[in-house]
Tab-separated table of C-alpha atoms and ligand atoms in Angstrom:
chain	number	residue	atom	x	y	z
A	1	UNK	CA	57.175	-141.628	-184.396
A	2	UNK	CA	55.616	-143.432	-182.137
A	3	UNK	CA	56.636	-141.629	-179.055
A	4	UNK	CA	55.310	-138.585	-181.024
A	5	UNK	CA	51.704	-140.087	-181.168
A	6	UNK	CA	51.827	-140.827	-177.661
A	7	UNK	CA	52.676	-137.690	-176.671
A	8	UNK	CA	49.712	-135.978	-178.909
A	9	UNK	CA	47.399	-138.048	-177.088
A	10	UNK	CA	48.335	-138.101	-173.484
A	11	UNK	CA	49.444	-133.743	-173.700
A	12	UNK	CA	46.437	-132.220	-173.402
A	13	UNK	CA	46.250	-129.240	-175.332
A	14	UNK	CA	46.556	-125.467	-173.796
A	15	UNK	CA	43.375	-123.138	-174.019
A	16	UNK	CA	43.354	-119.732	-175.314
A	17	UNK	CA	40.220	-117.585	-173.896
A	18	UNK	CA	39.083	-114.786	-176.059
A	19	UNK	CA	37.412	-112.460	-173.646
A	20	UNK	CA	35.140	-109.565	-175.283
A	21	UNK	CA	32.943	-107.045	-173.183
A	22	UNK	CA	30.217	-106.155	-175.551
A	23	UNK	CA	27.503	-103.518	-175.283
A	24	UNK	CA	24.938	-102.746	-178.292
A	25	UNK	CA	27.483	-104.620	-180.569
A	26	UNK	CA	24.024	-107.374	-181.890
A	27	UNK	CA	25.478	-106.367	-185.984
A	28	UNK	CA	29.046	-106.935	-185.110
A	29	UNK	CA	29.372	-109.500	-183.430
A	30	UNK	CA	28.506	-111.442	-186.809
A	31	UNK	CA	31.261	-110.088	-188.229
A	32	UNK	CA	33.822	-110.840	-185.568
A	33	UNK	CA	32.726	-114.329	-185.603
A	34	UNK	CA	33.819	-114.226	-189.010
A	35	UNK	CA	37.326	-112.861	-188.318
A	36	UNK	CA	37.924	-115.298	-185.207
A	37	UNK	CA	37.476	-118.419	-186.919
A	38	UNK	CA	40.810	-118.962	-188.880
A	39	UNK	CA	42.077	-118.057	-185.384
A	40	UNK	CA	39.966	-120.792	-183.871
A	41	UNK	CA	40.683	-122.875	-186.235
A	42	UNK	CA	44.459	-123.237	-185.982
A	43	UNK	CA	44.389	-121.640	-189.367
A	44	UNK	CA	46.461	-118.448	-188.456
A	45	UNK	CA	49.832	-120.167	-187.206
A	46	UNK	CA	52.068	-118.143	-188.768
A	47	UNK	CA	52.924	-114.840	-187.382
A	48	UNK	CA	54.105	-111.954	-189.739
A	49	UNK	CA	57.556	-111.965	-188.569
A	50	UNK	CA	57.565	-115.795	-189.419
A	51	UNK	CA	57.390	-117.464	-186.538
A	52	UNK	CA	54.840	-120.351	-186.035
A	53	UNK	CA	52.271	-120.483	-182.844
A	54	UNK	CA	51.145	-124.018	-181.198
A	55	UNK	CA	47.863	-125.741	-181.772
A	56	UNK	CA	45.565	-124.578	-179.225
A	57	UNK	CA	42.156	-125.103	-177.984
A	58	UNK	CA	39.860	-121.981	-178.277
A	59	UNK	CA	37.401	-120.892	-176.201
A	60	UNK	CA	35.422	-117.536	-176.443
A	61	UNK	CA	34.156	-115.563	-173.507
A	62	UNK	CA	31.669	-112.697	-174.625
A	63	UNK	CA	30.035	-110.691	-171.895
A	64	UNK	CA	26.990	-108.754	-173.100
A	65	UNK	CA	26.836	-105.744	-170.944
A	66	UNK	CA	23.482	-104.829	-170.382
A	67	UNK	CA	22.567	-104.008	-173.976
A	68	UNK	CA	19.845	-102.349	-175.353
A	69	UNK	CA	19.521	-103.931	-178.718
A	70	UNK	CA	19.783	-107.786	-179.657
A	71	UNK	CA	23.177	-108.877	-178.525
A	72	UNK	CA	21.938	-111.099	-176.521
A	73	UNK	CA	19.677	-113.101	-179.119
A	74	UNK	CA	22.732	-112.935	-180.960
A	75	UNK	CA	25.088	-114.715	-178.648
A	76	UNK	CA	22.360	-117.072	-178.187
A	77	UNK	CA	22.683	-118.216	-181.650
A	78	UNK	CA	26.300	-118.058	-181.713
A	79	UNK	CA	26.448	-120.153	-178.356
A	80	UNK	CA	24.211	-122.901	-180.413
A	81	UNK	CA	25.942	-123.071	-183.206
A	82	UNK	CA	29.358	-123.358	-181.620
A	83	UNK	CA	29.488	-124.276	-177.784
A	84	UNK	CA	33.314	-122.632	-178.149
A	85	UNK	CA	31.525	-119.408	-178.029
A	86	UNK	CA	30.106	-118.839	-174.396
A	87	UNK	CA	28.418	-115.692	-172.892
A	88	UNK	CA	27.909	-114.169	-169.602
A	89	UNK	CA	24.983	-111.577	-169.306
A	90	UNK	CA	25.283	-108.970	-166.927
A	91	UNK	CA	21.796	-107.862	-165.529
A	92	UNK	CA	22.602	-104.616	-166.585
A	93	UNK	CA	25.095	-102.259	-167.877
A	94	UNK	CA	28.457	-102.151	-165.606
A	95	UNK	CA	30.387	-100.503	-168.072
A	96	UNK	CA	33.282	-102.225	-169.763
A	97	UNK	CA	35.556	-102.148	-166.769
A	98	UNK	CA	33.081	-104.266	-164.922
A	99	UNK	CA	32.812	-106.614	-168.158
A	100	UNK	CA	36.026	-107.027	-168.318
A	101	UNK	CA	36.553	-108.771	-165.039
A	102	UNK	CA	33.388	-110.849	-165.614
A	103	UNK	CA	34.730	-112.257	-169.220
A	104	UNK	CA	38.222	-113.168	-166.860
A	105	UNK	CA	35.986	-114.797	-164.119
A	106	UNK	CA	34.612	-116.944	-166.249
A	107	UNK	CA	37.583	-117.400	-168.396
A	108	UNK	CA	39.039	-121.033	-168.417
A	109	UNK	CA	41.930	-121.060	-170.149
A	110	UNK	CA	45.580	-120.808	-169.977
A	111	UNK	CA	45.914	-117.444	-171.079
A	112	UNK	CA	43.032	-114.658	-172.048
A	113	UNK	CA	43.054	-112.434	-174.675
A	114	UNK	CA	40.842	-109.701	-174.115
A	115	UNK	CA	39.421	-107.737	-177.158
A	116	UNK	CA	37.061	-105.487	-178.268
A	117	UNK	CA	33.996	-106.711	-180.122
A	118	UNK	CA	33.849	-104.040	-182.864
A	119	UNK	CA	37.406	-105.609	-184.708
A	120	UNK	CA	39.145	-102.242	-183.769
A	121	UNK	CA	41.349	-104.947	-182.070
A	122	UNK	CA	42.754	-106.951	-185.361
A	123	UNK	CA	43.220	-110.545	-184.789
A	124	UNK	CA	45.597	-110.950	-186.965
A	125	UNK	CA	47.832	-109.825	-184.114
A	126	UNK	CA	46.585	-112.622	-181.612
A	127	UNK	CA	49.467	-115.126	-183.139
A	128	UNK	CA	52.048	-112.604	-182.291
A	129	UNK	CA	50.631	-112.478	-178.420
A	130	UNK	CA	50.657	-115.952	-178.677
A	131	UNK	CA	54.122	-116.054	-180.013
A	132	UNK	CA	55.268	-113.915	-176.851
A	133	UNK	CA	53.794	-115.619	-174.268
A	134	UNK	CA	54.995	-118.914	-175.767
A	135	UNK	CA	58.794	-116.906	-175.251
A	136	UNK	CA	58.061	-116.813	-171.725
A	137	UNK	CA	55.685	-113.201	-171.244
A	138	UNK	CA	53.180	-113.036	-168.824
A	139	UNK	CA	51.639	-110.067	-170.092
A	140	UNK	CA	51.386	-109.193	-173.406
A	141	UNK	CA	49.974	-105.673	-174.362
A	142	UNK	CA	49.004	-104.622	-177.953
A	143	UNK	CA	50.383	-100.861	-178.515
A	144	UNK	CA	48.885	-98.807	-181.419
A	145	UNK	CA	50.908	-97.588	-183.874
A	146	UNK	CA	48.688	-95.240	-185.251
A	147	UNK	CA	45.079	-94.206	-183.122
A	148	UNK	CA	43.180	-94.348	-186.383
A	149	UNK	CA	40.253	-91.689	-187.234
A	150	UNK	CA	39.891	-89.829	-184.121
A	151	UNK	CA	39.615	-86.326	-183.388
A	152	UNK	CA	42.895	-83.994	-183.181
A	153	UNK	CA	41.852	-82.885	-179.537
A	154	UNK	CA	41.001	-86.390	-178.391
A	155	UNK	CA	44.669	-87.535	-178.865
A	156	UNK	CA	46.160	-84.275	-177.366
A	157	UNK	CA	44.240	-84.659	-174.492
A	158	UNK	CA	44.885	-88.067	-174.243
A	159	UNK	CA	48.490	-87.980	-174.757
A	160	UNK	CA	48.527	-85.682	-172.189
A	161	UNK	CA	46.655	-87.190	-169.666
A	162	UNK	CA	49.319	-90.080	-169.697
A	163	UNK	CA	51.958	-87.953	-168.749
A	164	UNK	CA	50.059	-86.506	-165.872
A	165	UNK	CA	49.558	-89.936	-165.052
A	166	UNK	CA	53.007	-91.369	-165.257
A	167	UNK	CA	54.001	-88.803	-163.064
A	168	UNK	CA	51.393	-88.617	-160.694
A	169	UNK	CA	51.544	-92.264	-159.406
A	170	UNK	CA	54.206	-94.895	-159.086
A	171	UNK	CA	53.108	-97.469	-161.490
A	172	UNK	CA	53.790	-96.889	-165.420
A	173	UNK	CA	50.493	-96.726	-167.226
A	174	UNK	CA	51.368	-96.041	-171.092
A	175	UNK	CA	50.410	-94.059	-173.770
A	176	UNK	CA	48.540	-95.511	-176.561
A	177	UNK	CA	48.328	-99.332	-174.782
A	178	UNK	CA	44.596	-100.220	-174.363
A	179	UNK	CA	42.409	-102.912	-172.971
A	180	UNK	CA	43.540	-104.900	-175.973
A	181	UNK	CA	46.439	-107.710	-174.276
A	182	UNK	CA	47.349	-111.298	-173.752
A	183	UNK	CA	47.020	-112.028	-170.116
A	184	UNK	CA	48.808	-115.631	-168.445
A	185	UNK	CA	46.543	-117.171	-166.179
A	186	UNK	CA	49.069	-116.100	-162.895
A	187	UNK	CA	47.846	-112.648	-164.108
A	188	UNK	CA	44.317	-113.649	-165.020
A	189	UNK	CA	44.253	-114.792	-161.410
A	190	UNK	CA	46.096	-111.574	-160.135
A	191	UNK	CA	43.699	-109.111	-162.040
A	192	UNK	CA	40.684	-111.456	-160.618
A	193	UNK	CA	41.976	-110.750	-156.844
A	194	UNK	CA	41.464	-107.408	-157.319
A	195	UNK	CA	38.002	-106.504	-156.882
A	196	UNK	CA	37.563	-103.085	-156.398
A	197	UNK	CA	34.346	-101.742	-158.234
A	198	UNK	CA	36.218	-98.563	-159.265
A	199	UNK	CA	38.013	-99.703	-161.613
A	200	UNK	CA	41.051	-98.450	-163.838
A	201	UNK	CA	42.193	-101.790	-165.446
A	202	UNK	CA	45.079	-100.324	-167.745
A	203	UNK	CA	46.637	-99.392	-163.870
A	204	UNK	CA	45.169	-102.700	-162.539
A	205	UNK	CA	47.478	-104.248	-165.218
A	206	UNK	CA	50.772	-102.143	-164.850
A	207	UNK	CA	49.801	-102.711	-160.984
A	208	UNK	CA	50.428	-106.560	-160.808
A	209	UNK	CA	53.924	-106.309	-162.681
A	210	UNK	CA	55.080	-109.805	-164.131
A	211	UNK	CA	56.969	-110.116	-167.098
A	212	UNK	CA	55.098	-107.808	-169.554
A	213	UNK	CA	56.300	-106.989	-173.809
A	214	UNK	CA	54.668	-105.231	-175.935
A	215	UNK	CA	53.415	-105.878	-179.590
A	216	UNK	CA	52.385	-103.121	-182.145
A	217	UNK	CA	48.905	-103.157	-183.874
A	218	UNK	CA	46.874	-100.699	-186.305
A	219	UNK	CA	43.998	-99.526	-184.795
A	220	UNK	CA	41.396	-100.328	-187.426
A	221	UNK	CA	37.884	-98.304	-187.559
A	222	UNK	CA	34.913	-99.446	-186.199
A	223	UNK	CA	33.297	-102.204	-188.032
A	224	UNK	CA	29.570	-101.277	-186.949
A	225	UNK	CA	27.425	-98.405	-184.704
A	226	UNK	CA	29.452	-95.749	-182.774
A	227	UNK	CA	31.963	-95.673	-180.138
A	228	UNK	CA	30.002	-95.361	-176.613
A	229	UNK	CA	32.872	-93.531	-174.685
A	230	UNK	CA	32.201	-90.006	-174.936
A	231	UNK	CA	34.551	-86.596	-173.395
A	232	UNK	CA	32.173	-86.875	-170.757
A	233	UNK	CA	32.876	-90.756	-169.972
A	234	UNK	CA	36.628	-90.278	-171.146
A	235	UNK	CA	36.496	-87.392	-168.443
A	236	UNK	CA	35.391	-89.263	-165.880
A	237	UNK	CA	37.930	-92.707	-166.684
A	238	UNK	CA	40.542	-90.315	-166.587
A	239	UNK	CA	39.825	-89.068	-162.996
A	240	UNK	CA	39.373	-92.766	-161.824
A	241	UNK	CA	42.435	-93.638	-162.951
A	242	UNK	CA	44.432	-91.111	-161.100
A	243	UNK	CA	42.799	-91.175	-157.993
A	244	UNK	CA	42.772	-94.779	-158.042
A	245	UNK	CA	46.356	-95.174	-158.190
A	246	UNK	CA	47.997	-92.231	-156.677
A	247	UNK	CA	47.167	-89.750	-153.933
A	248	UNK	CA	49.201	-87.026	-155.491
A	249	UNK	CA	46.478	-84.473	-155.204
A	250	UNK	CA	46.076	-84.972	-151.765
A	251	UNK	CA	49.545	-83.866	-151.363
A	252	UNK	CA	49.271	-81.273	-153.802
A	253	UNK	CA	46.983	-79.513	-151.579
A	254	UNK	CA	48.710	-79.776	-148.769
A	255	UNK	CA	51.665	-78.349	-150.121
A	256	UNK	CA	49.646	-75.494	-151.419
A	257	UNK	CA	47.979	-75.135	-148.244
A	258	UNK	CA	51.888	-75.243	-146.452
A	259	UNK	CA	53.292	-72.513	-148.983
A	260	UNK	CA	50.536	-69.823	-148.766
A	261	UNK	CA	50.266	-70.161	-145.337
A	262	UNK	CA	54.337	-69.726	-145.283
A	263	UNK	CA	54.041	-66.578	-147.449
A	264	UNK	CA	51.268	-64.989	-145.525
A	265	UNK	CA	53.731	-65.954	-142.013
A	266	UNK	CA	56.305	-63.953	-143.921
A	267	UNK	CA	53.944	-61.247	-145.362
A	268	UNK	CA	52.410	-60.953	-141.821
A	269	UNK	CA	56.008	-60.146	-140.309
A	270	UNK	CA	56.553	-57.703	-143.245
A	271	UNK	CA	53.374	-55.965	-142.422
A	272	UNK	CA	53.702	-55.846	-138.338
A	273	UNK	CA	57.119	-54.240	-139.168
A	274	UNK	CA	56.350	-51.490	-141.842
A	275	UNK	CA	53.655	-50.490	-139.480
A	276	UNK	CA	55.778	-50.103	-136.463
A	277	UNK	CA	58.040	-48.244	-138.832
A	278	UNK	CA	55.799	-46.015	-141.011
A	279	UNK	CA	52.637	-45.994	-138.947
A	280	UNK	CA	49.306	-47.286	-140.045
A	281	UNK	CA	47.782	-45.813	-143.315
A	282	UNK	CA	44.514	-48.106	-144.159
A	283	UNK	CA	44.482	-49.251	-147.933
A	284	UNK	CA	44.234	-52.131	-149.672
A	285	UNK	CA	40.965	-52.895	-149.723
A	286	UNK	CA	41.716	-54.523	-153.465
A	287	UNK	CA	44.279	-56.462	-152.514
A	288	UNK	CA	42.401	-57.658	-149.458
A	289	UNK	CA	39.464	-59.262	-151.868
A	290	UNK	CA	41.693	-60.865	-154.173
A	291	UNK	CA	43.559	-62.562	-151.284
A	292	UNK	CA	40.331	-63.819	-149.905
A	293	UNK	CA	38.796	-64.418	-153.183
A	294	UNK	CA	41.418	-66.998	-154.137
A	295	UNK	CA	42.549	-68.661	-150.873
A	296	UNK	CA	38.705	-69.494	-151.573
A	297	UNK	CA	39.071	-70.767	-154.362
A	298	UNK	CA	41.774	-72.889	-153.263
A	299	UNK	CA	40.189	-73.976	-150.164
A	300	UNK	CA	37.169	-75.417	-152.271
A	301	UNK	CA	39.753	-77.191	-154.582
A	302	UNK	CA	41.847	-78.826	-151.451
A	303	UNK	CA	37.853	-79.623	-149.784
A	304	UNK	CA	36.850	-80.925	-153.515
A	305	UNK	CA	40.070	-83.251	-153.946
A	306	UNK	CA	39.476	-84.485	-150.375
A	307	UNK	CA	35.746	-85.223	-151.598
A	308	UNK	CA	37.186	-87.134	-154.783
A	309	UNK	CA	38.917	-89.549	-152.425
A	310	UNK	CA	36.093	-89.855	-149.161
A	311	UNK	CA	33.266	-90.741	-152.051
A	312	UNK	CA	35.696	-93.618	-153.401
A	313	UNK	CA	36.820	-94.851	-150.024
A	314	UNK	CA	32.509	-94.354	-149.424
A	315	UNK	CA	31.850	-96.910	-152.346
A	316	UNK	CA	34.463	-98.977	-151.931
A	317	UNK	CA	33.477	-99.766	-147.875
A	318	UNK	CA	29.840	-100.461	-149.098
A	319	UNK	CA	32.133	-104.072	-150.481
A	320	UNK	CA	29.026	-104.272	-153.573
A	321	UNK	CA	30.273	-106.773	-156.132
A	322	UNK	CA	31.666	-105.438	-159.241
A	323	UNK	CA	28.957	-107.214	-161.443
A	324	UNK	CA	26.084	-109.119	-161.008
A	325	UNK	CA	25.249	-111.784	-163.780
A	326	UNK	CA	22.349	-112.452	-164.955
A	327	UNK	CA	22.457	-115.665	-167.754
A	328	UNK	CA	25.510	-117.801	-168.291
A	329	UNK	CA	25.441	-120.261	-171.375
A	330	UNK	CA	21.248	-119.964	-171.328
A	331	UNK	CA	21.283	-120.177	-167.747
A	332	UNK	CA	19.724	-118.383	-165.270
A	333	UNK	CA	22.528	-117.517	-162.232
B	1	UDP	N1	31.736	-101.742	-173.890
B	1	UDP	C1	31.173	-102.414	-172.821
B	1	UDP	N2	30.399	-101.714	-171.927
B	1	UDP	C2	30.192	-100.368	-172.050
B	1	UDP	C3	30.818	-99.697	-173.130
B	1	UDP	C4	31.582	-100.413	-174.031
B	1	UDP	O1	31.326	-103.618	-172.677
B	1	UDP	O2	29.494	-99.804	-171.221
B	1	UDP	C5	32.567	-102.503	-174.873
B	1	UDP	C6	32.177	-102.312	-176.323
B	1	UDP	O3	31.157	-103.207	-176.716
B	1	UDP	C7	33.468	-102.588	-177.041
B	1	UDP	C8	34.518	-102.091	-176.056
B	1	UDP	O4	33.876	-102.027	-174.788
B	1	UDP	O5	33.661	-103.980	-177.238
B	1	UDP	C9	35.076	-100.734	-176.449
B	1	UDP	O6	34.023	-99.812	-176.586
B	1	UDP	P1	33.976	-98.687	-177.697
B	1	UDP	O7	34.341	-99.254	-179.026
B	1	UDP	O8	32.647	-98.039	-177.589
B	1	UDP	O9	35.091	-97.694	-177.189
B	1	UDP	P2	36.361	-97.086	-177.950
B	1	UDP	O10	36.737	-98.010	-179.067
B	1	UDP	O11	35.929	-95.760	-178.424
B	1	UDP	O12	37.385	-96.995	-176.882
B	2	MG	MG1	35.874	-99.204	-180.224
């Protein structure tokens, strides 16, 4: 018993980081306060497979993302009330990528959990992350069993996109596994060493390998406003995140380039030798067109897929930070 005691006092107790990006979320962020403390509390021990998490310290880290509307008074109050609850503010919005890595920088725990602030990320899942890393996981990804109300084409597209993914580049970025994980501080640390500003953290994560197990959540609906990712922004993500992990087009074109200009060699010899056989009877003007027309068109695609990859290596030599912040707990930085 006594030996017990001792060891309370003198083990200092491990730190769980909850890091949230949040833009324009002022009304939810109420609410998630709400469904984090139990969490924070050591009231949610029990997983629902029946296993029982540690005691931990709690600390969360929300980074308001250049919003337009009053997250930041907000987080203000909740950083009063309860000094667990810090905030970074970014001086303007760097998109949730960029917030991401700023809620990890300033991340002190053991291991982060990083969520979404509008509770489509249940916490009721947290103690099962928790229960994983405590087996030994480094990285602990939540995988949705169900996408919840979205839009028949969205998830086509999106499943889809995965699969052009996995195959385009080496690493294995999976289908339906989001932002929403349990990260060990050796990978906190990895995904902080990594500071390219375009960013495509779901391959930033499969990038830095350690142990990694997945646990299954139901997306829930958002709690409050609307989601902020449009086809447009979706679009564009899903571009990053294949040319920032694999140079498959690059190769694509050249291996278009190599087989027309094999066929043509071949079509060329074809030609030279009908002619010296059957003479020299001009036609094909149609035929001509079209062959210009879409070695063209291909020659714009090959120049266009070359651009993709000079305008990243252009932003990435320019070595800007990923973020700038602005206030950190009510201080100016
Ligand atoms: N977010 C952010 N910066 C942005 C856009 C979104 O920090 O520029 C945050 C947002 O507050 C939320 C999370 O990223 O916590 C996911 O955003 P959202 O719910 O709009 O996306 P979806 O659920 O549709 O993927
Ligand atoms: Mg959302």
């Amino acid at each position: 018993m006594m030996m017990h005691t001792m060891t309370d006092i003198t083990q200092k107790r491990r730190k769980v980081s909850l890091v949230i990006p949040a833009y324009n979320e002022g009304r939810g962020l109420l609410r998630l306060r709400e469904a984090l403390q139990p969490l924070m509390d050591n009231n949610m021990r029990l997983t629902d497979d029946g296993r029982e998490v540690g005691v931990y310290d709690y600390e969360v880290v929300i980074v308001n993302d250049g919003s337009r509307d009053d997250t930041l008074e907000v987080l203000r109050g909740l950083h009063a009330a309860d000094d667990r609850f810090c905030y970074v503010s970014l001086s303007r919005n760097f998109g949730k990528e960029a917030a991401m890595l700023a809620g990890l920088d300033y991340a002190t725990g053991d291991c982060a959990v990083i969520l979404d602030a509008d509770l489509q990320h249940p916490v009721d899942a947290i103690p099962r992350m928790i229960a994983e890393w405590e087996a030994g996981y480094d990285d602990v990804y939540g995988r949705r069993a169900t996408r919840g109300r979205e839009s028949w084409l969205r998830k086509r597209m999106s499943l889809a996109y995965y699969r052009l993914l996995q195959s385009a580049s080496t690493i294995d970025v999976l289908p339906n596994v989001g932002d929403f994980r349990l990260l060990d501080r050796r990978c906190i640390d990895a995904v902080r060493s990594l500071r390219e500003t375009q960013r495509y953290s779901k391959g930033l994560f499969a990038w830095i390998g350690y142990r990694k197990k997945d646990v299954e959540f139901l997306t829930a609906d958002r709690a409050e406003g609307m989601s902020s990712f449009s086809y447009m922004r979706l679009f564009n993500l899903a571009v990053e995140g294949i040319t920032s992990h694999s140079t498959a087009p690059l190769r694509i074109a050249s291996v278009l380039g190599f087989i027309t200009a094999f066929a043509s060699f071949l079509y060329l010899i074809f030609t030279v030798v009908r002619t010296l056989i059957y003479g020299d009877p001009v036609a094909g003007y149609p035929t001509l067109i079209s062959v210009i027309l879409l070695l063209g068109g291909l020659q714009l695609c090959a120049i266009g897929i070359v651009g993709e990859y000079i305008g990243r290596i252009f932003m990435e030599t320019k070595r800007r930070p990923v973020y700038i912040a602005d206030i950190y707990n009510d201080r100016k930085i």
